[in-house]
Every structure is written in C-alpha cells, then in structure tokens.
C-alpha cells in the first residue's frame, strides 16, 4: 500500500514543520508542503494533528519463559498492541539459560518472533561465560545484526551474570563494537534480603520492594559503570528506577564517560504504595524488578530525563496474568516479575511529559524514538522522518482523550498498571512499513508483516574510543 499523510504538522527530534508525507514500498519518499497524488494512495487527513516517528520501545519481553511460566503476551499480540499505541518497533531480548548455547537461543527467539506485526530486533543476554560464548558473540555481531548484549546483575541461581562474566563480556563487546547493557541490581544482596524477609514472616508482595531497595540498584549501576570505565567501553543501564542509579549515571557522564540511561514509563508515574494494596492480586500485579519506588525517585527520574542524563524511555513489557502471579500467593519470591505497557508508553509520556511542560514535543520524540534509534544504531532508518527512512509513523491527536483500562486495551494481560488514568493526546493512526495498520481504534495488522531489523556494530565510533584509550595509556616504565 501507499499512504499519503496530508495536512499534519511534522514533529521530529530537531524540528517542527507543516508538511505532507508520501510513503510507498515501505519508505518515506517525499516530504513537501502540499503533495497531490493522482490516486492509488490511502490518504490520511492529519489536519490539527502531529506526525511523528513511530515509537521505539527498546525493552520488551514477549512470550518470555521466566520464573516457571511464560509471559502471556506473544510477539503477535504484543507488537499489535504496540502499534495501537504508536510504537512501531520493539527491541526484545534473547535470554539463554545458563550453559545454553547462544546461537540455539537466538534461533529460538527468531522463530517465536516471526509472527510479529511490527519491526523488531534483539539484544542478546550473556548469562554465563566460556569460549563458545566469546565466539558466538562475534557471530551474532558480524552475521546477525546484533549490536547490544544484556547482563542481568540480579536473579541469582538463574540468569544472573557474575562479575567475571560481566568483565569478559564487556571486553568482548568493545572488541566487536557492540554496547553492553545491564539490569543493575546487586543479586547477592537481593537474595540475602529476600530470604531474611521471608524468614521473619513477610511473604506478601510488600516484601518485594523491601528486598530490592534503591541502594541495591545504585551499587550495581555504579559497579557496571566503573567496569565499563576501566575497560573503556560504553554502557547502557536499562530501567533506571532509583535516584542512586541515576546519580551513578549522571556522575559518570559528567566525567565524560559514555553512559546511557533508560527509564520506564511505569517508574516515572507509579510509586511503591501499590505494594501495600490490601488486595493481594492488585499488589502482585505490580511486582516487577526493579520495583516501583517512593515518590521522590519519580521526581528525580523526570529531572534526569529532562536534563538528558536519561536518554530513552521503555516499558520492560513482560505480562503475567493473575493466575500466573498466583504462583507466589504464599511467597513473594515466587511471584513472576513483570508488568505491561507497550501500548500505553507514548500516551502516558505525552500526557505527563508534554502536557505538563516537562518535555517539548521534540524532546518527546527524542526520548520515545530517536535516541533509541541512535544508541542502537538504526538511525536514520528508524527514529527519523526523512526521505529514504522506513515509513514507521504515528499520527498524533493532541485533543483526543482516553481512559486507560485493561477492559479496553489490546495487550494480552488482565491488568493495566495505568488503569483509570485519563490521558489527553493519543495515536489516531499508525503507519508501519508504509502500511496503515491502526486507525481510530481499529487494528489492521497482518501476522508476520514485521521484519527483523539488523543493527550494525559501531565501528567508526569504537575507532575513536580505541584512539582515546591509546592517548590515555600510561608510558611503559624503562628499567
Ligand atoms: N524484570 C521484570 O520485572 N521482568 C522481566 C525481567 C526483569 O528484569
Ligand atoms: Zn530488567
Ligand atoms: Zn527487562
């Protein structure tokens, strides 16, 4: 299909202008003041609306096998829900079990993702270390378009990466021109605190945030950042939720280190009172890691986003329904960790970011799309509105209002952490690969239409990093 978007105001990371956009064969082919085509094009009236790059959610977990169950949202339903909210690309995670061959896990996730309706890509988690992992990281970067590797510093006894694995993998990422990312929580401390709390009789969801205090995140973020500093590799901290972790990121950036920080829509907007809900199901539905924090952390996170110390927003979309959460009815340590949000990220950030004046519209585009595209090296194909870019666009109605609810959302989960929140500003139309896939509440998606997006390594940038390391290298001592 070919799509002509007429009468809208184009908003990108760096400009706002009145223009029509013509899309065909998957690409943006013309951006001009007044485009008139002789038919054959699906015309979208964007009068009074904004046209922005489709959102990129750099952190989702569709159909993740985790904590004894499998996330309820799969790649088909999850990418469709994303499109309904204006998100046109996700970066999900291949998470091999410890000792599992990386390529085997990668192939498994690629197969699961074939039913996606929007474009997608993968970070690959490094959960253990040996020579085959070293080798397969190279194969993934050179032959499969993977340029980022994830490290869970928590989940001891499962997918936690030890410091030894972290150091080996970070060093290998530098060699390959890939960026290491980390889930920053000190897994040893979490394990200790969980068991201490449980043995003193705390078994409900209120034990979850107590076992993962902000300091546990701050320590791990700082450790990962310092490891990256010593090795001279950039690092990306996923879901920064606590002031202490943000301070570690900010400190390092002020020192000139290349550190990136991601924040979740949920962490910006929800506080830890949810764990004191007297309804067990509602409290358990909010169990995710890192947990929701006391309010002062949200204020700090907004400032971090405004100041540019946090560059991306994500959701950590990882859905578990009530019956799955019930696995931890008697023991909070067994509640599957995860919450949803891929459908709602843009609208809640617009409402609480742009409508409140915290973010300009251009900053909104940066933190929901462009920065992720640049950090994960798919810009300007994604995250931009330019001739030749993928036609992944959202038409945004700033006057539309809606009240978010699990009863009406497209996400395949029976709970919504933003339940009852009324937002002003929503996607009216979403275009994916030059196809109109969502219009005025209706999804028109085709199973399998989404494509795997290769993300090349950062060769030019890493050359600069290596040159700088040579400049900084100490002179050998002559004896
Ligand atoms: N945190 C979650 O809440 N779920 C999936 C993985 C993670 O790190
Ligand atoms: Zn995580
Ligand atoms: Zn995650």
Short mmCIF file of C-alpha atoms and ligand atoms in Angstrom, two decimals:
data_model
loop_
_atom_site.label_atom_id
_atom_site.label_comp_id
_atom_site.label_asym_id
_atom_site.label_seq_id
_atom_site.Cartn_x
_atom_site.Cartn_y
_atom_site.Cartn_z
CA UNK A 1 0.00 0.00 0.00
CA UNK A 2 1.00 3.63 -0.38
CA UNK A 3 0.00 6.22 2.15
CA UNK A 4 -0.28 9.99 1.86
CA UNK A 5 -0.50 11.88 5.13
CA UNK A 6 -1.93 15.31 4.46
CA UNK A 7 -2.30 18.47 6.48
CA UNK A 8 -0.33 17.45 9.57
CA UNK A 9 2.47 19.12 11.48
CA UNK A 10 5.61 17.03 11.34
CA UNK A 11 7.43 16.77 14.67
CA UNK A 12 10.88 15.21 14.82
CA UNK A 13 13.72 15.30 17.32
CA UNK A 14 15.02 18.52 15.85
CA UNK A 15 12.24 20.34 14.04
CA UNK A 16 8.54 21.09 13.78
CA UNK A 17 7.15 21.91 10.35
CA UNK A 18 3.98 21.82 8.28
CA UNK A 19 4.36 19.14 5.61
CA UNK A 20 2.64 16.28 3.84
CA UNK A 21 4.37 12.89 3.76
CA UNK A 22 4.19 10.35 0.98
CA UNK A 23 5.09 6.75 1.75
CA UNK A 24 5.42 3.82 -0.58
CA UNK A 25 7.27 0.49 -0.76
CA UNK A 26 7.96 0.66 2.94
CA UNK A 27 9.76 4.01 2.77
CA UNK A 28 9.13 7.72 3.09
CA UNK A 29 9.53 9.00 -0.47
CA UNK A 30 8.52 12.65 -0.27
CA UNK A 31 8.10 15.33 2.37
CA UNK A 32 6.72 18.59 0.99
CA UNK A 33 4.38 21.43 1.66
CA UNK A 34 1.49 20.29 -0.50
CA UNK A 35 1.62 16.87 -2.12
CA UNK A 36 -1.15 15.97 -4.52
CA UNK A 37 -1.12 12.46 -5.93
CA UNK A 38 -3.43 11.20 -8.61
CA UNK A 39 -4.89 8.33 -6.62
CA UNK A 40 -3.80 4.86 -5.63
CA UNK A 41 -2.77 6.24 -2.27
CA UNK A 42 -4.55 5.80 1.02
CA UNK A 43 -4.96 9.38 2.17
CA UNK A 44 -4.92 10.22 5.87
CA UNK A 45 -6.27 13.58 6.98
CA UNK A 46 -3.86 14.73 9.68
CA UNK A 47 -5.30 18.25 9.98
CA UNK A 48 -4.83 19.56 13.52
CA UNK A 49 -2.59 16.60 14.35
CA UNK A 50 1.12 15.87 14.69
CA UNK A 51 3.03 13.35 12.63
CA UNK A 52 5.98 11.82 14.47
CA UNK A 53 8.43 8.93 14.05
CA UNK A 54 6.81 5.78 15.39
CA UNK A 55 7.85 4.90 18.91
CA UNK A 56 10.73 2.51 19.53
CA UNK A 57 10.42 0.51 22.73
CA UNK A 58 13.98 -0.72 23.37
CA UNK A 59 12.97 -3.02 26.22
CA UNK A 60 10.23 -5.67 25.91
CA UNK A 61 9.92 -9.36 26.80
CA UNK A 62 7.30 -11.02 24.59
CA UNK A 63 6.46 -14.65 25.49
CA UNK A 64 9.45 -14.78 27.84
CA UNK A 65 9.91 -18.09 29.69
CA UNK A 66 10.57 -16.76 33.19
CA UNK A 67 10.21 -17.82 36.81
CA UNK A 68 8.46 -21.08 35.98
CA UNK A 69 5.94 -19.71 33.48
CA UNK A 70 5.79 -17.92 30.13
CA UNK A 71 4.79 -14.28 29.64
CA UNK A 72 1.21 -14.17 28.34
CA UNK A 73 1.85 -11.63 25.58
CA UNK A 74 3.40 -13.11 22.45
CA UNK A 75 5.15 -11.39 19.56
CA UNK A 76 1.93 -11.18 17.53
CA UNK A 77 -0.32 -9.70 20.19
CA UNK A 78 2.45 -7.61 21.74
CA UNK A 79 3.61 -5.90 18.57
CA UNK A 80 -0.05 -5.32 17.60
CA UNK A 81 -0.69 -3.66 20.97
CA UNK A 82 2.41 -1.53 20.40
CA UNK A 83 1.06 -0.36 17.04
CA UNK A 84 -2.27 0.58 18.67
CA UNK A 85 -0.30 2.96 20.86
CA UNK A 86 2.01 4.31 18.13
CA UNK A 87 5.03 2.09 18.81
CA UNK A 88 6.35 0.70 15.51
CA UNK A 89 9.48 -1.13 16.65
CA UNK A 90 10.49 -3.13 19.70
CA UNK A 91 13.87 -4.41 20.78
CA UNK A 92 13.26 -7.61 22.72
CA UNK A 93 15.74 -9.92 24.46
CA UNK A 94 17.13 -13.33 23.67
CA UNK A 95 17.81 -14.79 27.13
CA UNK A 96 19.73 -18.09 27.03
CA UNK A 97 19.62 -20.28 30.10
CA UNK A 98 22.99 -20.61 31.82
CA UNK A 99 25.06 -23.10 29.81
CA UNK A 100 22.69 -22.85 26.85
CA UNK A 101 24.33 -22.26 23.50
CA UNK A 102 23.82 -18.62 22.45
CA UNK A 103 23.04 -19.39 18.81
CA UNK A 104 20.47 -22.01 19.76
CA UNK A 105 18.66 -19.48 21.99
CA UNK A 106 18.95 -16.79 19.32
CA UNK A 107 17.37 -19.08 16.70
CA UNK A 108 14.58 -19.97 19.11
CA UNK A 109 13.68 -16.31 19.72
CA UNK A 110 13.89 -15.52 16.00
CA UNK A 111 11.38 -18.28 15.35
CA UNK A 112 9.00 -17.03 18.08
CA UNK A 113 9.21 -13.51 16.67
CA UNK A 114 8.26 -14.44 13.10
CA UNK A 115 4.62 -13.68 13.85
CA UNK A 116 5.39 -10.04 14.75
CA UNK A 117 3.30 -7.38 13.04
CA UNK A 118 5.80 -4.56 13.54
CA UNK A 119 9.55 -4.48 13.06
CA UNK A 120 11.69 -5.87 15.86
CA UNK A 121 15.25 -6.56 16.86
CA UNK A 122 17.06 -8.37 19.69
CA UNK A 123 19.53 -7.67 22.43
CA UNK A 124 21.19 -10.96 23.46
CA UNK A 125 21.73 -11.70 27.16
CA UNK A 126 25.05 -13.07 28.36
CA UNK A 127 24.16 -15.28 31.30
CA UNK A 128 27.33 -17.38 31.52
CA UNK A 129 30.81 -17.49 30.05
CA UNK A 130 33.10 -19.80 28.14
CA UNK A 131 34.94 -19.81 24.81
CA UNK A 132 31.79 -20.63 22.86
CA UNK A 133 30.05 -17.55 24.26
CA UNK A 134 33.07 -15.45 23.23
CA UNK A 135 32.88 -16.95 19.74
CA UNK A 136 29.09 -16.68 19.38
CA UNK A 137 29.07 -13.02 20.39
CA UNK A 138 31.28 -12.46 17.34
CA UNK A 139 28.95 -14.45 15.09
CA UNK A 140 25.92 -12.54 16.35
CA UNK A 141 27.54 -9.16 15.71
CA UNK A 142 29.16 -9.97 12.37
CA UNK A 143 26.46 -12.14 10.82
CA UNK A 144 23.18 -11.45 12.59
CA UNK A 145 22.89 -7.72 13.19
CA UNK A 146 23.11 -7.84 16.99
CA UNK A 147 24.97 -4.86 18.46
CA UNK A 148 23.96 -4.98 22.11
CA UNK A 149 24.35 -7.55 24.87
CA UNK A 150 22.38 -7.65 28.09
CA UNK A 151 23.65 -8.56 31.56
CA UNK A 152 21.37 -9.33 34.47
CA UNK A 153 23.21 -8.44 37.66
CA UNK A 154 20.27 -9.94 39.62
CA UNK A 155 18.35 -13.26 39.56
CA UNK A 156 20.94 -15.32 41.42
CA UNK A 157 20.70 -19.02 40.69
CA UNK A 158 19.03 -18.30 37.34
CA UNK A 159 20.20 -15.78 34.74
CA UNK A 160 22.49 -13.60 36.88
CA UNK A 161 25.83 -12.72 35.30
CA UNK A 162 28.75 -12.88 37.73
CA UNK A 163 31.37 -10.12 37.77
CA UNK A 164 33.67 -12.47 35.88
CA UNK A 165 31.07 -12.86 33.10
CA UNK A 166 30.45 -9.13 33.11
CA UNK A 167 34.11 -8.29 32.66
CA UNK A 168 34.67 -10.88 29.94
CA UNK A 169 31.55 -9.89 28.05
CA UNK A 170 32.15 -6.12 28.32
CA UNK A 171 35.68 -6.58 26.97
CA UNK A 172 34.39 -8.71 24.11
CA UNK A 173 31.67 -6.17 23.31
CA UNK A 174 34.34 -3.49 22.97
CA UNK A 175 36.32 -5.65 20.54
CA UNK A 176 33.19 -6.19 18.46
CA UNK A 177 31.80 -2.66 18.50
CA UNK A 178 28.72 -3.68 20.50
CA UNK A 179 27.20 -1.96 23.51
CA UNK A 180 26.80 -3.81 26.83
CA UNK A 181 23.54 -3.17 28.67
CA UNK A 182 22.80 -4.05 32.28
CA UNK A 183 19.89 -4.76 34.57
CA UNK A 184 21.51 -3.16 37.60
CA UNK A 185 20.60 -4.77 40.91
CA UNK A 186 23.04 -6.48 43.24
CA UNK A 187 21.80 -10.07 43.00
CA UNK A 188 23.63 -11.28 46.10
CA UNK A 189 22.00 -8.58 48.23
CA UNK A 190 18.55 -9.23 46.75
CA UNK A 191 18.92 -12.95 47.51
CA UNK A 192 20.01 -12.27 51.07
CA UNK A 193 17.27 -9.72 51.75
CA UNK A 194 14.55 -11.89 50.19
CA UNK A 195 15.47 -14.81 52.42
CA UNK A 196 15.83 -12.65 55.54
CA UNK A 197 12.42 -11.07 54.97
CA UNK A 198 10.73 -14.39 54.25
CA UNK A 199 12.20 -16.00 57.35
CA UNK A 200 10.82 -13.18 59.50
CA UNK A 201 7.33 -13.94 58.19
CA UNK A 202 6.99 -11.44 55.36
CA UNK A 203 5.53 -13.46 52.49
CA UNK A 204 3.27 -10.96 50.67
CA UNK A 205 4.06 -8.56 47.78
CA UNK A 206 5.12 -5.87 50.29
CA UNK A 207 8.29 -7.96 50.71
CA UNK A 208 9.22 -7.38 47.07
CA UNK A 209 10.32 -3.70 47.26
CA UNK A 210 11.84 -4.28 50.72
CA UNK A 211 14.13 -6.92 49.23
CA UNK A 212 15.25 -4.60 46.41
CA UNK A 213 15.92 -1.20 47.99
CA UNK A 214 17.28 1.69 45.89
CA UNK A 215 20.82 1.19 47.25
CA UNK A 216 20.90 -2.30 45.72
CA UNK A 217 20.30 -0.72 42.33
CA UNK A 218 22.71 2.17 42.94
CA UNK A 219 25.55 -0.20 43.85
CA UNK A 220 25.09 -2.35 40.77
CA UNK A 221 24.73 0.59 38.40
CA UNK A 222 27.89 2.12 39.77
CA UNK A 223 29.76 -1.21 39.54
CA UNK A 224 28.74 -1.78 35.93
CA UNK A 225 29.67 1.79 35.05
CA UNK A 226 33.09 1.51 36.68
CA UNK A 227 33.77 -1.82 35.00
CA UNK A 228 32.90 -0.17 31.68
CA UNK A 229 35.11 2.79 32.53
CA UNK A 230 38.14 0.59 33.24
CA UNK A 231 37.63 -1.39 30.04
CA UNK A 232 36.84 1.73 28.00
CA UNK A 233 33.50 0.51 26.68
CA UNK A 234 30.21 2.46 26.60
CA UNK A 235 27.43 1.07 28.77
CA UNK A 236 23.63 1.36 28.74
CA UNK A 237 21.76 0.96 32.03
CA UNK A 238 18.25 -0.38 31.48
CA UNK A 239 15.27 0.69 33.62
CA UNK A 240 16.96 3.21 35.92
CA UNK A 241 14.36 3.44 38.68
CA UNK A 242 16.20 4.90 41.66
CA UNK A 243 17.87 8.22 42.39
CA UNK A 244 21.03 6.33 43.41
CA UNK A 245 21.37 4.69 39.99
CA UNK A 246 20.59 7.95 38.21
CA UNK A 247 23.32 9.63 40.25
CA UNK A 248 25.80 6.98 39.15
CA UNK A 249 24.85 7.60 35.51
CA UNK A 250 24.97 11.37 35.89
CA UNK A 251 28.30 11.33 37.73
CA UNK A 252 29.92 9.22 35.03
CA UNK A 253 28.51 11.36 32.23
CA UNK A 254 29.81 14.47 33.96
CA UNK A 255 33.22 12.80 33.99
CA UNK A 256 32.98 12.33 30.23
CA UNK A 257 32.14 8.65 30.22
CA UNK A 258 29.81 7.37 27.53
CA UNK A 259 26.97 6.03 29.68
CA UNK A 260 23.34 5.84 28.64
CA UNK A 261 20.28 5.51 30.87
CA UNK A 262 16.79 4.19 30.13
CA UNK A 263 13.72 4.91 32.22
CA UNK A 264 10.40 3.07 32.19
CA UNK A 265 7.09 4.89 31.81
CA UNK A 266 5.91 2.97 34.87
CA UNK A 267 8.80 4.09 37.06
CA UNK A 268 8.10 7.72 36.14
CA UNK A 269 4.45 7.53 37.12
CA UNK A 270 3.78 4.86 39.75
CA UNK A 271 5.03 4.75 43.33
CA UNK A 272 5.60 1.97 45.83
CA UNK A 273 2.27 2.41 47.61
CA UNK A 274 0.92 -0.18 45.12
CA UNK A 275 2.65 -2.92 47.15
CA UNK A 276 0.63 -2.01 50.24
CA UNK A 277 -2.69 -2.56 48.45
CA UNK A 278 -4.82 -4.82 50.65
CA UNK A 279 -5.94 -6.71 47.54
CA UNK A 280 -3.23 -9.34 47.00
CA UNK A 281 -3.88 -9.61 43.26
CA UNK A 282 -3.51 -5.89 42.65
CA UNK A 283 -0.33 -5.69 44.72
CA UNK A 284 1.15 -8.77 42.99
CA UNK A 285 0.24 -7.37 39.57
CA UNK A 286 2.78 -4.60 40.25
CA UNK A 287 5.61 -6.97 41.14
CA UNK A 288 8.39 -6.21 38.70
CA UNK A 289 12.10 -5.58 39.07
CA UNK A 290 13.36 -3.08 39.89
CA UNK A 291 10.20 -2.32 41.88
CA UNK A 292 8.17 0.88 41.90
CA UNK A 293 9.84 3.39 44.20
CA UNK A 294 8.85 6.04 46.74
CA UNK A 295 7.67 9.26 45.08
CA UNK A 296 10.92 11.22 45.48
CA UNK A 297 12.57 8.86 42.98
CA UNK A 298 9.97 9.72 40.33
CA UNK A 299 10.77 13.42 40.69
CA UNK A 300 14.47 12.63 40.27
CA UNK A 301 13.81 10.46 37.19
CA UNK A 302 11.78 13.18 35.47
CA UNK A 303 14.65 15.60 36.08
CA UNK A 304 17.11 13.06 34.72
CA UNK A 305 15.03 12.72 31.58
CA UNK A 306 14.66 16.48 31.18
CA UNK A 307 18.37 17.05 31.71
CA UNK A 308 19.32 14.43 29.13
CA UNK A 309 21.06 12.12 31.60
CA UNK A 310 18.39 9.53 30.79
CA UNK A 311 18.03 9.28 27.04
CA UNK A 312 15.43 6.62 26.36
CA UNK A 313 12.06 5.52 27.66
CA UNK A 314 10.85 1.93 27.57
CA UNK A 315 8.33 -0.36 29.25
CA UNK A 316 10.02 -3.67 30.14
CA UNK A 317 6.72 -5.04 28.81
CA UNK A 318 6.51 -8.51 30.40
CA UNK A 319 2.98 -9.71 31.03
CA UNK A 320 1.78 -12.18 33.63
CA UNK A 321 -1.93 -12.70 34.30
CA UNK A 322 -3.49 -13.10 37.72
CA UNK A 323 -3.32 -16.91 37.65
CA UNK A 324 0.40 -16.72 36.87
CA UNK A 325 1.08 -14.17 39.60
CA UNK A 326 -0.74 -16.56 41.97
CA UNK A 327 2.29 -18.87 41.81
CA UNK A 328 3.65 -16.60 44.52
CA UNK A 329 0.50 -16.48 46.70
CA UNK A 330 2.38 -17.83 49.70
CA UNK A 331 5.82 -16.46 48.88
CA UNK A 332 6.57 -13.11 47.21
CA UNK A 333 9.88 -14.51 45.89
CA UNK A 334 7.86 -16.71 43.52
CA UNK A 335 5.60 -14.03 42.00
CA UNK A 336 6.62 -13.79 38.34
CA UNK A 337 8.23 -10.39 37.87
CA UNK A 338 6.77 -8.21 35.16
CA UNK A 339 4.25 -5.57 34.12
CA UNK A 340 2.83 -4.40 30.79
CA UNK A 341 2.91 -1.07 28.98
CA UNK A 342 3.99 -1.29 25.32
CA UNK A 343 0.60 0.09 24.22
CA UNK A 344 0.48 2.97 26.67
CA UNK A 345 4.03 4.35 26.82
CA UNK A 346 3.59 7.13 24.29
CA UNK A 347 0.27 8.41 25.59
CA UNK A 348 1.23 8.45 29.27
CA UNK A 349 4.52 10.20 28.45
CA UNK A 350 2.77 12.73 26.24
CA UNK A 351 0.16 13.43 28.90
CA UNK A 352 2.54 13.66 31.84
CA UNK A 353 5.51 14.95 29.87
CA UNK A 354 4.36 17.25 27.07
CA UNK A 355 1.03 18.41 28.52
CA UNK A 356 2.71 19.37 31.80
CA UNK A 357 5.55 21.23 30.08
CA UNK A 358 8.22 18.82 31.33
CA UNK A 359 9.10 17.89 27.74
CA UNK A 360 8.82 19.75 24.47
CA UNK A 361 7.26 17.81 21.61
CA UNK A 362 10.71 17.45 20.05
CA UNK A 363 12.14 16.12 23.30
CA UNK A 364 9.23 13.69 23.43
CA UNK A 365 10.25 12.33 20.02
CA UNK A 366 13.86 12.09 21.16
CA UNK A 367 13.09 10.06 24.28
CA UNK A 368 10.43 7.83 22.73
CA UNK A 369 12.15 7.07 19.42
CA UNK A 370 15.16 8.93 18.05
CA UNK A 371 17.61 8.42 20.91
CA UNK A 372 16.95 4.67 20.96
CA UNK A 373 17.48 4.55 17.18
CA UNK A 374 20.78 6.37 17.54
CA UNK A 375 22.10 4.45 20.55
CA UNK A 376 21.21 1.10 18.98
CA UNK A 377 22.46 2.21 15.58
CA UNK A 378 19.40 2.07 13.34
CA UNK A 379 19.18 5.82 12.75
CA UNK A 380 18.04 7.39 10.41
CA UNK A 381 16.31 4.31 9.05
CA UNK A 382 14.27 4.39 12.27
CA UNK A 383 13.57 7.31 14.58
CA UNK A 384 13.55 9.95 11.85
CA UNK A 385 11.20 11.45 9.29
CA UNK A 386 13.38 11.78 6.24
CA UNK A 387 13.27 10.67 2.64
CA UNK A 388 14.55 7.08 2.46
CA UNK A 389 13.72 6.28 6.09
CA UNK A 390 11.35 3.43 6.92
CA UNK A 391 7.78 4.69 6.82
CA UNK A 392 7.08 3.98 10.51
CA UNK A 393 4.96 6.89 11.66
CA UNK A 394 2.36 7.86 14.19
CA UNK A 395 -0.32 10.48 13.61
CA UNK A 396 -0.98 12.02 16.98
CA UNK A 397 -4.19 13.69 18.00
CA UNK A 398 -3.31 16.10 20.83
CA UNK A 399 -7.00 16.74 21.61
CA UNK A 400 -8.13 13.11 21.90
CA UNK A 401 -8.69 11.79 25.39
CA UNK A 402 -8.99 8.28 26.68
CA UNK A 403 -9.14 6.46 29.97
CA UNK A 404 -6.73 3.55 30.08
CA UNK A 405 -8.18 0.20 31.14
CA UNK A 406 -7.41 -3.50 30.93
CA UNK A 407 -11.00 -3.88 29.69
CA UNK A 408 -10.25 -1.98 26.50
CA UNK A 409 -6.50 -2.34 25.92
CA UNK A 410 -5.11 -4.67 23.24
CA UNK A 411 -2.41 -6.12 25.48
CA UNK A 412 -2.86 -9.80 26.31
CA UNK A 413 -2.89 -9.41 30.06
CA UNK A 414 -5.70 -8.95 32.57
CA UNK A 415 -4.26 -5.94 34.38
CA UNK A 416 -3.05 -2.47 33.46
CA UNK A 417 -0.74 -0.57 35.81
CA UNK A 418 -2.17 2.70 34.39
CA UNK A 419 -5.79 1.60 34.98
CA UNK A 420 -8.15 4.56 35.26
CA UNK A 421 -5.60 7.14 34.09
CA UNK A 422 -7.19 9.62 31.69
CA UNK A 423 -4.74 10.89 29.11
CA UNK A 424 -5.07 13.69 26.58
CA UNK A 425 -3.15 13.03 23.38
CA UNK A 426 -3.20 9.62 21.63
CA UNK A 427 -2.29 7.88 18.40
CA UNK A 428 -5.10 8.27 15.86
CA UNK A 429 -3.24 6.43 13.06
CA UNK A 430 -0.14 4.27 12.94
CA UNK A 431 1.79 3.52 9.78
CA UNK A 432 4.23 0.62 9.73
CA UNK A 433 6.37 -0.01 6.65
CA UNK A 434 4.12 2.34 4.66
CA UNK A 435 1.01 0.34 5.62
CA UNK A 436 -1.84 1.85 7.59
CA UNK A 437 -2.06 -0.60 10.49
CA UNK A 438 -4.12 1.31 13.04
CA UNK A 439 -6.84 3.90 12.52
CA UNK A 440 -9.27 5.37 15.03
CA UNK A 441 -9.30 2.42 17.38
CA UNK A 442 -9.09 -0.32 14.78
CA UNK A 443 -6.08 -2.56 14.14
CA UNK A 444 -5.46 -3.77 10.59
CA UNK A 445 -2.40 -5.95 11.05
CA UNK A 446 -1.02 -8.88 9.16
CA UNK A 447 0.62 -11.68 11.10
CA UNK A 448 4.28 -11.89 10.16
CA UNK A 449 4.45 -8.49 8.43
CA UNK A 450 7.07 -7.29 10.93
CA UNK A 451 10.69 -7.62 9.89
CA UNK A 452 13.80 -8.43 11.84
CA UNK A 453 15.98 -5.30 11.94
CA UNK A 454 19.74 -5.77 11.66
CA UNK A 455 21.71 -3.36 13.81
CA UNK A 456 25.29 -2.97 12.64
CA UNK A 457 28.18 -2.59 15.09
CA UNK A 458 29.56 0.83 15.98
CA UNK A 459 32.82 0.63 14.07
CA UNK A 460 33.58 4.33 13.47
CA UNK A 461 32.68 5.30 16.99
CA UNK A 462 34.72 2.49 18.50
CA UNK A 463 37.76 3.52 16.49
CA UNK A 464 37.53 6.84 18.31
CA UNK A 465 37.20 5.05 21.65
CA UNK A 466 40.30 2.98 20.91
CA UNK A 467 42.31 6.06 19.84
CA UNK A 468 41.36 7.80 23.06
CA UNK A 469 42.49 4.73 25.04
CA UNK A 470 45.89 4.96 23.35
CA UNK A 471 46.18 8.64 24.26
CA UNK A 472 45.34 7.81 27.88
CA UNK A 473 47.60 4.75 28.08
CA UNK A 474 50.43 5.06 30.63
CA UNK A 475 54.03 5.21 29.32
CA UNK A 476 55.85 1.91 29.88
CA UNK A 477 58.49 2.19 32.63
CA UNK A 478 62.03 1.75 31.27
CA UNK A 479 64.29 -0.25 33.61
N1 LIG B 1 12.22 -7.53 35.34
C1 LIG B 1 10.95 -7.82 35.27
O1 LIG B 1 10.16 -7.28 36.03
N2 LIG B 1 10.53 -8.75 34.38
C2 LIG B 1 11.36 -9.36 33.43
C3 LIG B 1 12.77 -9.23 33.69
C4 LIG B 1 13.16 -8.14 34.59
O2 LIG B 1 14.31 -7.81 34.72
ZN1 LIG B 2 15.46 -5.97 33.99
ZN1 LIG B 3 13.56 -6.44 31.19
#
